PDB file of C-alpha atoms in Angstrom:
ATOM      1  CA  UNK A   1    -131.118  -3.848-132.123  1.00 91.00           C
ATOM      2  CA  UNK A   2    -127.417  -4.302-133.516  1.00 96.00           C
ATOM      3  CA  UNK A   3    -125.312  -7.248-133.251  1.00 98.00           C
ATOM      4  CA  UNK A   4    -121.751  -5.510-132.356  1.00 98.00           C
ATOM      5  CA  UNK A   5    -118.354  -6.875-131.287  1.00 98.00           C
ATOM      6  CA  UNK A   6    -115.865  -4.844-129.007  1.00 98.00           C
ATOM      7  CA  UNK A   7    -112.468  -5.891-128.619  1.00 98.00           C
ATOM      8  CA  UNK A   8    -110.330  -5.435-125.553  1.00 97.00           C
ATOM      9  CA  UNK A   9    -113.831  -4.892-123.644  1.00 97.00           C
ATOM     10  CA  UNK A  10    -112.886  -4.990-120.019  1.00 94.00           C
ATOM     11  CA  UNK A  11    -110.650  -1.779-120.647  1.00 92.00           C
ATOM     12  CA  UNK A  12    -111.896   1.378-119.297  1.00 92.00           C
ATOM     13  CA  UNK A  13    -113.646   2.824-122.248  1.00 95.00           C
ATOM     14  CA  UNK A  14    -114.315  -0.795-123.572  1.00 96.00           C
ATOM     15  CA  UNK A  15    -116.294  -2.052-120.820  1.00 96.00           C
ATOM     16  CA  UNK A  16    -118.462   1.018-120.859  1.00 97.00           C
ATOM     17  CA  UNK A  17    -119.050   0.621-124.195  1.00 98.00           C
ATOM     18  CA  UNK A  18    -120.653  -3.045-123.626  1.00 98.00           C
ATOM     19  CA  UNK A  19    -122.573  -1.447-120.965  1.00 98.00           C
ATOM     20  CA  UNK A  20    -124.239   1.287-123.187  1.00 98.00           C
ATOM     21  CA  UNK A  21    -124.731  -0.640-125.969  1.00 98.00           C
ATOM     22  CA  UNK A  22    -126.508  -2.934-123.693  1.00 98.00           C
ATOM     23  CA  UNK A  23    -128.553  -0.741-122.035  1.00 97.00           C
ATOM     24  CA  UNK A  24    -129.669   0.161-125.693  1.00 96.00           C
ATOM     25  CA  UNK A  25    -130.567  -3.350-126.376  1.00 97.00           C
ATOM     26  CA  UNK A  26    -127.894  -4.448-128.868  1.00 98.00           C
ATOM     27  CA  UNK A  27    -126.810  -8.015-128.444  1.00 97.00           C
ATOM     28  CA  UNK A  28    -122.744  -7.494-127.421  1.00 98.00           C
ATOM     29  CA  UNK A  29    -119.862 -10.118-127.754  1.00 98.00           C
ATOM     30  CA  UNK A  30    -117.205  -8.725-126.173  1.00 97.00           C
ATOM     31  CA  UNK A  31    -113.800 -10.085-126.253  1.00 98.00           C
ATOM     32  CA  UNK A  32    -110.563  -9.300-123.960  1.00 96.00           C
ATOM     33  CA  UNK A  33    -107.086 -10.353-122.833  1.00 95.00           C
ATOM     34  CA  UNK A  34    -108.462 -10.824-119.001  1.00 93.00           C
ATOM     35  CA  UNK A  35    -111.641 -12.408-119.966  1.00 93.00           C
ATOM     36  CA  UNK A  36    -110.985 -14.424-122.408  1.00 95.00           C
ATOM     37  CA  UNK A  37    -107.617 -15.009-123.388  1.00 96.00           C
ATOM     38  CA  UNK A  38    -107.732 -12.866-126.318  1.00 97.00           C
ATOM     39  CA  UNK A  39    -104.016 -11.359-127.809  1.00 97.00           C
ATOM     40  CA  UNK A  40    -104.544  -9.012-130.553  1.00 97.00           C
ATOM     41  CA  UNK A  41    -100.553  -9.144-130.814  1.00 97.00           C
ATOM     42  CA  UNK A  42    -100.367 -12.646-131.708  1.00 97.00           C
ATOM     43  CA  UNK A  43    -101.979 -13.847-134.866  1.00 97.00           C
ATOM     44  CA  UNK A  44    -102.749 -17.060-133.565  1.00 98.00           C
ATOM     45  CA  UNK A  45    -104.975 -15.635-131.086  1.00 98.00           C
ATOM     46  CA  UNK A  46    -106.988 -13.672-133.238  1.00 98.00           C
ATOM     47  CA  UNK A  47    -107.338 -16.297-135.810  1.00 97.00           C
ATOM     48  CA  UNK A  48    -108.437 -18.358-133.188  1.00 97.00           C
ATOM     49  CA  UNK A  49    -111.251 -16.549-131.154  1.00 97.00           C
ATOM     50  CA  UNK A  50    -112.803 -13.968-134.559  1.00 97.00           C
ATOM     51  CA  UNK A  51    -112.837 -17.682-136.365  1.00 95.00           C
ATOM     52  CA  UNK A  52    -115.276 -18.804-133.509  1.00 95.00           C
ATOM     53  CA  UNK A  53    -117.645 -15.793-133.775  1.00 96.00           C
ATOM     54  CA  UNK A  54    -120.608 -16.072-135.669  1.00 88.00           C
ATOM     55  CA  UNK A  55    -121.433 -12.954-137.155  1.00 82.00           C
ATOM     56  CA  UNK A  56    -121.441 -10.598-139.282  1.00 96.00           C
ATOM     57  CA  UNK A  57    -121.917  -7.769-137.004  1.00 98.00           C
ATOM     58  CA  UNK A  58    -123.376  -4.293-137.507  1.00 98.00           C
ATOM     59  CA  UNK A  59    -120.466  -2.882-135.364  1.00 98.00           C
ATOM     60  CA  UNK A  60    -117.238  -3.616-134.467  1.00 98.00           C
ATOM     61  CA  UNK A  61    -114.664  -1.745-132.342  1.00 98.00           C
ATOM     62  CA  UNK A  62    -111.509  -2.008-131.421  1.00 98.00           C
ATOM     63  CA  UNK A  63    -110.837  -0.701-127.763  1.00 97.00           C
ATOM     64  CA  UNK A  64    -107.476  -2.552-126.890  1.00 95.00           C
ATOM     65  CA  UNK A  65    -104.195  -0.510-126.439  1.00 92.00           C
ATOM     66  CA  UNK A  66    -102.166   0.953-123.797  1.00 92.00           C
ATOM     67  CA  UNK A  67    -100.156   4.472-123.248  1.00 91.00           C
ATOM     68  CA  UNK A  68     -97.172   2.562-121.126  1.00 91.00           C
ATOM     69  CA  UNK A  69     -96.446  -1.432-121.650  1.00 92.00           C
ATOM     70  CA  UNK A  70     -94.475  -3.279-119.536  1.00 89.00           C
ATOM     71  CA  UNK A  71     -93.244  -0.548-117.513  1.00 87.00           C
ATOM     72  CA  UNK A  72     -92.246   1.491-120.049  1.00 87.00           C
ATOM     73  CA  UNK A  73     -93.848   5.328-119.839  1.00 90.00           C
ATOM     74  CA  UNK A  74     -93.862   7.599-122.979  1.00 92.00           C
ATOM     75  CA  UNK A  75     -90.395   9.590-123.849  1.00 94.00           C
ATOM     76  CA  UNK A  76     -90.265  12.999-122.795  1.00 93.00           C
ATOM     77  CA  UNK A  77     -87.542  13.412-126.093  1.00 95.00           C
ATOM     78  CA  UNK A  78     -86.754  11.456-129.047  1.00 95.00           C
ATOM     79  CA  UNK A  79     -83.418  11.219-126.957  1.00 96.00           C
ATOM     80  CA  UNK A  80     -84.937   8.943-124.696  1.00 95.00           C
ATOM     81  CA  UNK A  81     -86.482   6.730-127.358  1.00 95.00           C
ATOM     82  CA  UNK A  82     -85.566   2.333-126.942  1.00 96.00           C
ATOM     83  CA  UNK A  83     -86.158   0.010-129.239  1.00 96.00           C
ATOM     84  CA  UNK A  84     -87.919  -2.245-127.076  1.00 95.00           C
ATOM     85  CA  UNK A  85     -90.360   0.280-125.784  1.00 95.00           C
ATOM     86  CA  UNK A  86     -91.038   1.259-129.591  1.00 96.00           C
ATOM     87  CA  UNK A  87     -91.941  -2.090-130.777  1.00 97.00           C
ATOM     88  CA  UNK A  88     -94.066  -2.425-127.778  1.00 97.00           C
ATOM     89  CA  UNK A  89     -95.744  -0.040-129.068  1.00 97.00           C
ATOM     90  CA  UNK A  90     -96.415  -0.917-132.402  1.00 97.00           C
ATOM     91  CA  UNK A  91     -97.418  -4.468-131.847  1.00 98.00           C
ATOM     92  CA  UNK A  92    -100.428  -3.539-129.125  1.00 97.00           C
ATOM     93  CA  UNK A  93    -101.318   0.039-130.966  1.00 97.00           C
ATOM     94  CA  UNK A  94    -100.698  -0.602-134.736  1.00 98.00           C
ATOM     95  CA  UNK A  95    -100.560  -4.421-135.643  1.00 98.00           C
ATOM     96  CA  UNK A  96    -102.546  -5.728-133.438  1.00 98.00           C
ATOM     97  CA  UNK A  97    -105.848  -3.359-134.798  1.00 98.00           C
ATOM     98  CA  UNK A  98    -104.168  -4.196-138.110  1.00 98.00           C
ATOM     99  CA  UNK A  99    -104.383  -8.082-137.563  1.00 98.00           C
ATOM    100  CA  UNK A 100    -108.367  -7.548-136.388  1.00 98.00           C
ATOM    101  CA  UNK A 101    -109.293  -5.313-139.505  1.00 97.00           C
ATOM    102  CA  UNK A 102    -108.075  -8.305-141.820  1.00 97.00           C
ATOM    103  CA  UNK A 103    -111.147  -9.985-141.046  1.00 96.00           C
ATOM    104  CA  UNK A 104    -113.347  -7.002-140.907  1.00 96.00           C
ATOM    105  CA  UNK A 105    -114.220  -8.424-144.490  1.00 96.00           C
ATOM    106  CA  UNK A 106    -115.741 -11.501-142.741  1.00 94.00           C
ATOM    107  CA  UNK A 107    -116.901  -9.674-139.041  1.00 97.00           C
ATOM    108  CA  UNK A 108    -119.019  -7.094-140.909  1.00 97.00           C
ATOM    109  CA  UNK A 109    -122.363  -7.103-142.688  1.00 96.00           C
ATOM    110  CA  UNK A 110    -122.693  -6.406-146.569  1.00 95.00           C
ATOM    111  CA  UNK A 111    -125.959  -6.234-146.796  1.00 94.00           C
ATOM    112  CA  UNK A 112    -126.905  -2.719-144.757  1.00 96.00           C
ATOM    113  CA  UNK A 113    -124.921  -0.042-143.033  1.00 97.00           C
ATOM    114  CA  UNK A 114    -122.050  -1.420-141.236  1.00 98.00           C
ATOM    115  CA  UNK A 115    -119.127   0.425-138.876  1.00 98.00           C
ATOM    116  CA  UNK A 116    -115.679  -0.763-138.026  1.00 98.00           C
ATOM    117  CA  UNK A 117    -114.374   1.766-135.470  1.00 98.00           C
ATOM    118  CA  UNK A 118    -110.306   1.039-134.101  1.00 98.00           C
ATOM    119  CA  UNK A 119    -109.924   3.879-131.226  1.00 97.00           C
ATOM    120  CA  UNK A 120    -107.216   6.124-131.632  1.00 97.00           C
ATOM    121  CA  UNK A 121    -105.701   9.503-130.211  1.00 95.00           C
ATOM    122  CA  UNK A 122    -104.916  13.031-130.828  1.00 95.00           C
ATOM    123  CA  UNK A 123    -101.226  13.186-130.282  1.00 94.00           C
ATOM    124  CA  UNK A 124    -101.702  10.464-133.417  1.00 96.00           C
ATOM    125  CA  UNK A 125    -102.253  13.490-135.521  1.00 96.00           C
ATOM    126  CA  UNK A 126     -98.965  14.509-137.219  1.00 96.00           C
ATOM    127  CA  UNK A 127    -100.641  17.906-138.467  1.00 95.00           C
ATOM    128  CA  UNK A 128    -101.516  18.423-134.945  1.00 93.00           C
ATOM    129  CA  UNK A 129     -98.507  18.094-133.391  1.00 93.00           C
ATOM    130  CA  UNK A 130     -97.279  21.463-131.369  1.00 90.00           C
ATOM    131  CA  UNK A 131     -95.557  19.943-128.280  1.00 92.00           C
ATOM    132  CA  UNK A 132     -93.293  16.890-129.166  1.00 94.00           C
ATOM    133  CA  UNK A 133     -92.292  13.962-127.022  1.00 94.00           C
ATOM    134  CA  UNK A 134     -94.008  10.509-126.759  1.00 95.00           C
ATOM    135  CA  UNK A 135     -92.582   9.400-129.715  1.00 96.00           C
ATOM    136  CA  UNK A 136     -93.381   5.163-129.760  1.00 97.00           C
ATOM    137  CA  UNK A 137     -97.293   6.001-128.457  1.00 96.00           C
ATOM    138  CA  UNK A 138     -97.518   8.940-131.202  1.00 97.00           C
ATOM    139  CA  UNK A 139     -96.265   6.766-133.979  1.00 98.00           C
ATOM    140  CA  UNK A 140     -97.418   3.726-133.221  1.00 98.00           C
ATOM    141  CA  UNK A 141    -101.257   6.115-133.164  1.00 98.00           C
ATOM    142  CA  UNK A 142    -100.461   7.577-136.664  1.00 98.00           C
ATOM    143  CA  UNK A 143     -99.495   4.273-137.905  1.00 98.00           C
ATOM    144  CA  UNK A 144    -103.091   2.886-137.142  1.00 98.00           C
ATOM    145  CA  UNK A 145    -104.368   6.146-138.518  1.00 98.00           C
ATOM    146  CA  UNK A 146    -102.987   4.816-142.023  1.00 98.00           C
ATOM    147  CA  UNK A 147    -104.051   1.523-141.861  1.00 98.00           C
ATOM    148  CA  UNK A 148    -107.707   2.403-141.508  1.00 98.00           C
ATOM    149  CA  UNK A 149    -107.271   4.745-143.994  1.00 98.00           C
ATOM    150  CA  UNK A 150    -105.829   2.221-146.294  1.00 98.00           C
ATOM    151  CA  UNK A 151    -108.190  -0.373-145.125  1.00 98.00           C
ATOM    152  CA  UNK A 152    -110.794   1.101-145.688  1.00 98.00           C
ATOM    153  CA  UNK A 153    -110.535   2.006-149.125  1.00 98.00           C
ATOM    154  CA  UNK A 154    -110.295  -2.061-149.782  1.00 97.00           C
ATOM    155  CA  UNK A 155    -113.499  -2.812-147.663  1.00 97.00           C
ATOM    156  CA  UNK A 156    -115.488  -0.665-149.656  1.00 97.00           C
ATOM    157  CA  UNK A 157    -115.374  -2.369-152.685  1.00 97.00           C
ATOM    158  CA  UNK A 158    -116.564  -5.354-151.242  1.00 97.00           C
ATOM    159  CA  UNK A 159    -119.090  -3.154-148.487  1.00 97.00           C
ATOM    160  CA  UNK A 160    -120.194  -0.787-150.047  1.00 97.00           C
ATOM    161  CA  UNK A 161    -122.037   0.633-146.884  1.00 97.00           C
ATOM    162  CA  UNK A 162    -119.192   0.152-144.659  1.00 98.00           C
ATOM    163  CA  UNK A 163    -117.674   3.150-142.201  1.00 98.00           C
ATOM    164  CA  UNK A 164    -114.159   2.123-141.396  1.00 98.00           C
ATOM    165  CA  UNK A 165    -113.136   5.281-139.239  1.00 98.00           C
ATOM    166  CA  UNK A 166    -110.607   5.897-136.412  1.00 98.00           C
ATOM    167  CA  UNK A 167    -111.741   7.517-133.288  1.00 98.00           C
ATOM    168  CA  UNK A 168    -110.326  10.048-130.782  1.00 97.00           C
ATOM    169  CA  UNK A 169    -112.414   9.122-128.035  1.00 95.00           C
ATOM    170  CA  UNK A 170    -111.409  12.352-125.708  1.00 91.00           C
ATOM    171  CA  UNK A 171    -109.380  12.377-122.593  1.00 88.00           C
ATOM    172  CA  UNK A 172    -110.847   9.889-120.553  1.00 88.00           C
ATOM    173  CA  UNK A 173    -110.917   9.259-117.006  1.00 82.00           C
ATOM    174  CA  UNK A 174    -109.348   5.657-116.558  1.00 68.00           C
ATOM    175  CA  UNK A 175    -106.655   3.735-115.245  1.00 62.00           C
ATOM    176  CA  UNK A 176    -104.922   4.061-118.833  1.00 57.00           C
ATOM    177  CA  UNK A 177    -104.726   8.328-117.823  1.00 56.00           C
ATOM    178  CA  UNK A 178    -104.276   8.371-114.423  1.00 59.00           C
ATOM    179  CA  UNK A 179    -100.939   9.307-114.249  1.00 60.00           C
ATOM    180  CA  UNK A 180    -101.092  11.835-117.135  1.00 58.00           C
ATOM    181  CA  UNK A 181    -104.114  14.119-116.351  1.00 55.00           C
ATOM    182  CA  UNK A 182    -102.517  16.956-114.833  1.00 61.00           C
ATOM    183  CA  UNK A 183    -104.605  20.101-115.400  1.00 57.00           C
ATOM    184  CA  UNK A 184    -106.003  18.203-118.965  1.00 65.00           C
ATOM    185  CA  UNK A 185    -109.962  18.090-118.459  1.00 72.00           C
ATOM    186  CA  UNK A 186    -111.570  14.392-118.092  1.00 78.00           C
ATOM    187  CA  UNK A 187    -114.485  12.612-118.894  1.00 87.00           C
ATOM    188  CA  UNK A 188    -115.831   9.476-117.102  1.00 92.00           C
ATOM    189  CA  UNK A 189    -115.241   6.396-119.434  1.00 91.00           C
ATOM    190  CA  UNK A 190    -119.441   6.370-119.340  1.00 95.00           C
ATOM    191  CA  UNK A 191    -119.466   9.784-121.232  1.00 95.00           C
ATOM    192  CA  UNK A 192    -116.620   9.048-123.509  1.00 95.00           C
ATOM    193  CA  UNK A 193    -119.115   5.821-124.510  1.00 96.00           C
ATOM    194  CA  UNK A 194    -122.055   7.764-124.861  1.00 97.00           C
ATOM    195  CA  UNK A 195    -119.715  10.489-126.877  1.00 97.00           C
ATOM    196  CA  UNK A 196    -118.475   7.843-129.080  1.00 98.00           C
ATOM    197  CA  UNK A 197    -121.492   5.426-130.036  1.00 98.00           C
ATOM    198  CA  UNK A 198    -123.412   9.344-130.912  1.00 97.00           C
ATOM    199  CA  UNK A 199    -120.273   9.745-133.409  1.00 98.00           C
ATOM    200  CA  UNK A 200    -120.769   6.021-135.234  1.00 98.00           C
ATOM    201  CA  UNK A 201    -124.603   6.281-135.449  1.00 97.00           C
ATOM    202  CA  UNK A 202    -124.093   9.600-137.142  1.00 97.00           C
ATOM    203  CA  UNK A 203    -121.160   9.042-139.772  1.00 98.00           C
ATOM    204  CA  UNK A 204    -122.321   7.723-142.897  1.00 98.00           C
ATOM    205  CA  UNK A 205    -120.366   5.578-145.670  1.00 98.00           C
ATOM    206  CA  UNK A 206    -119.185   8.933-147.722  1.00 98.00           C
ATOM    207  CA  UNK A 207    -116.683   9.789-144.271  1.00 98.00           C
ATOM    208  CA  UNK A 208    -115.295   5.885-144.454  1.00 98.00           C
ATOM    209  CA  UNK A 209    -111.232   6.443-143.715  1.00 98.00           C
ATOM    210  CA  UNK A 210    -111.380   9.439-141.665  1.00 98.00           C
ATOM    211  CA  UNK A 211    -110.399  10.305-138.225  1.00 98.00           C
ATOM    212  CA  UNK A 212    -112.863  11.674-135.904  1.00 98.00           C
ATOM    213  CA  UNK A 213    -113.188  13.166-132.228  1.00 97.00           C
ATOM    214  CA  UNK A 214    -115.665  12.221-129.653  1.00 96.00           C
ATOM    215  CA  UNK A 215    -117.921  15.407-130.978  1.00 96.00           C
ATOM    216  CA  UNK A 216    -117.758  14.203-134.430  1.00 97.00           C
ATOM    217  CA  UNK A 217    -115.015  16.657-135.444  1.00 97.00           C
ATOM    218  CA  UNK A 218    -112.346  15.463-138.113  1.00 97.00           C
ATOM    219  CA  UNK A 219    -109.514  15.712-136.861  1.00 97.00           C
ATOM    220  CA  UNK A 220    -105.980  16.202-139.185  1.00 96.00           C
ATOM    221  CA  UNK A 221    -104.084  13.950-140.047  1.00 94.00           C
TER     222      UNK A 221
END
C-alpha cells in the first residue's frame, strides 16, 4: 500500500489515476480546482492546501494542465502567437507544476523509494519537433521539461531515492483531446492510468530527471 497525492485529480487522466491506484489499495488524497478549490497558478493556493496535507507520500503526481485556456486554441503559426494566450500557458503548464515541486522536498518520503511524476507531452520535445505550430502549449511543455530536470537534481541530495521524472502519458481519449484527435490513435484515460502507474513502479532513482512515454520509452529532449 502507498500513500500518493494527485493533483488536478478530477481531470480526465487524473481521476483515473485515483481510481487505479485505489483499486490497488493505495490510500489517495487527491486534490483539484472543482473539488476543492485548489489553484496551482496562485501561490497562495498551493501554500495553503500542500501545508494542510499530512504526508510524506510515496507518490505524487501532477495531472493539472490544459491544451486551450480561456478560449484560446493552440496557434497554427508563430504568426498567430498573443501574449495573453502565451502566459496562459505558462502559468497552468510550467509554474504552476513548478510552484507544487517546491514542496516536493516536504510531500515526499526520504526514507525509501519515492516518485514525483508532473505529466507532460510530446510536442514538449524540442528534438522531436518535425511539424511546427502550437507554440505557447509546446513551450510552456518544454519549460516544465527543464524544471524537473533541474529539480530534480536538487531533490536528490536531500532524497536520495527519489524519481523526479516527467511523463508523456500518450494520446488520451478525454475532453482535453476531443477536438484534436483527427486520425491520431487514442487510448481511454483508464489505459493511459494503467500505462502510466506500470512506468513509475518500474523507473528507479538512476533515471531521476528524465522524460518518459507511457511505454517507458525516453523520450528527447
Amino acid at each position: 500500500m502507498k500513500d500518493v497525492l494527485i493533483i488536478g485529480a478530477s481531470g480526465g487522466i487524473g481521476s483515473a489515476l485515483v481510481q487505479a491506484h485505489q483499486a490497488r489499495g493505495d490510500r489517495v488524497v487527491g486534490l483539484s480546482r472543482s473539488g476543492d478549490g485548489f489553484d496551482v497558478t496562485d501561490p497562495d493556493s498551493v501554500a495553503h492546501h500542500l501545508g494542510r496535507l499530512a504526508g510524506p507520500f510515496d507518490q505524487v503526481i501532477v495531472a493539472s494542465g490544459a491544451l486551450e485556456i480561456g478560449g484560446g486554441t493552440p496557434e497554427k503559426t508563430i504568426r498567430a502567437v498573443r501574449k495573453d494566450a502565451m502566459m496562459d500557458q505558462f502559468a497552468l503548464n510550467a509554474v504552476g507544476p513548478a510552484l507544487v515541486l517546491a514542496q516536493a522536498h516536504r510531500l515526499l518520503r526520504k526514507d525509501r523509494r519515492a516518485v514525483f511524476a508532473i505529466l507532460s507531452a510530446r510536442v514538449g520535445s524540442i528534438g522531436d519537433n518535425r511539424l511546427g505550430g502550437w507554440i505557447s502549449y509546446r513551450s510552456a511543455k518544454a519549460a516544465v521539461n527543464q524544471i524537473v530536470h533541474t529539480a530534480a537534481i536538487e531533490l536528490s541530495r536531500s532524497h536520495s531515492q527519489s524519481i523526479c521524472v516527467a511523463l508523456h502519458p500518450g494520446t488520451v481519449a478525454t475532453p482535453f483531446t476531443q477536438s484534436y484527435l483527427g486520425r491520431h490513435p487514442a487510448v481511454p484515460a483508464e489505459e493511459a492510468a494503467q500505462n502510466l502507474i506500470g512506468v513509475m513502479d518500474g523507473l528507479t532513482p538512476a533515471q531521476t530527471g528524465g522524460f518518459f512515454d507511457w511505454a517507458g520509452s525516453e523520450v528527447p529532449w
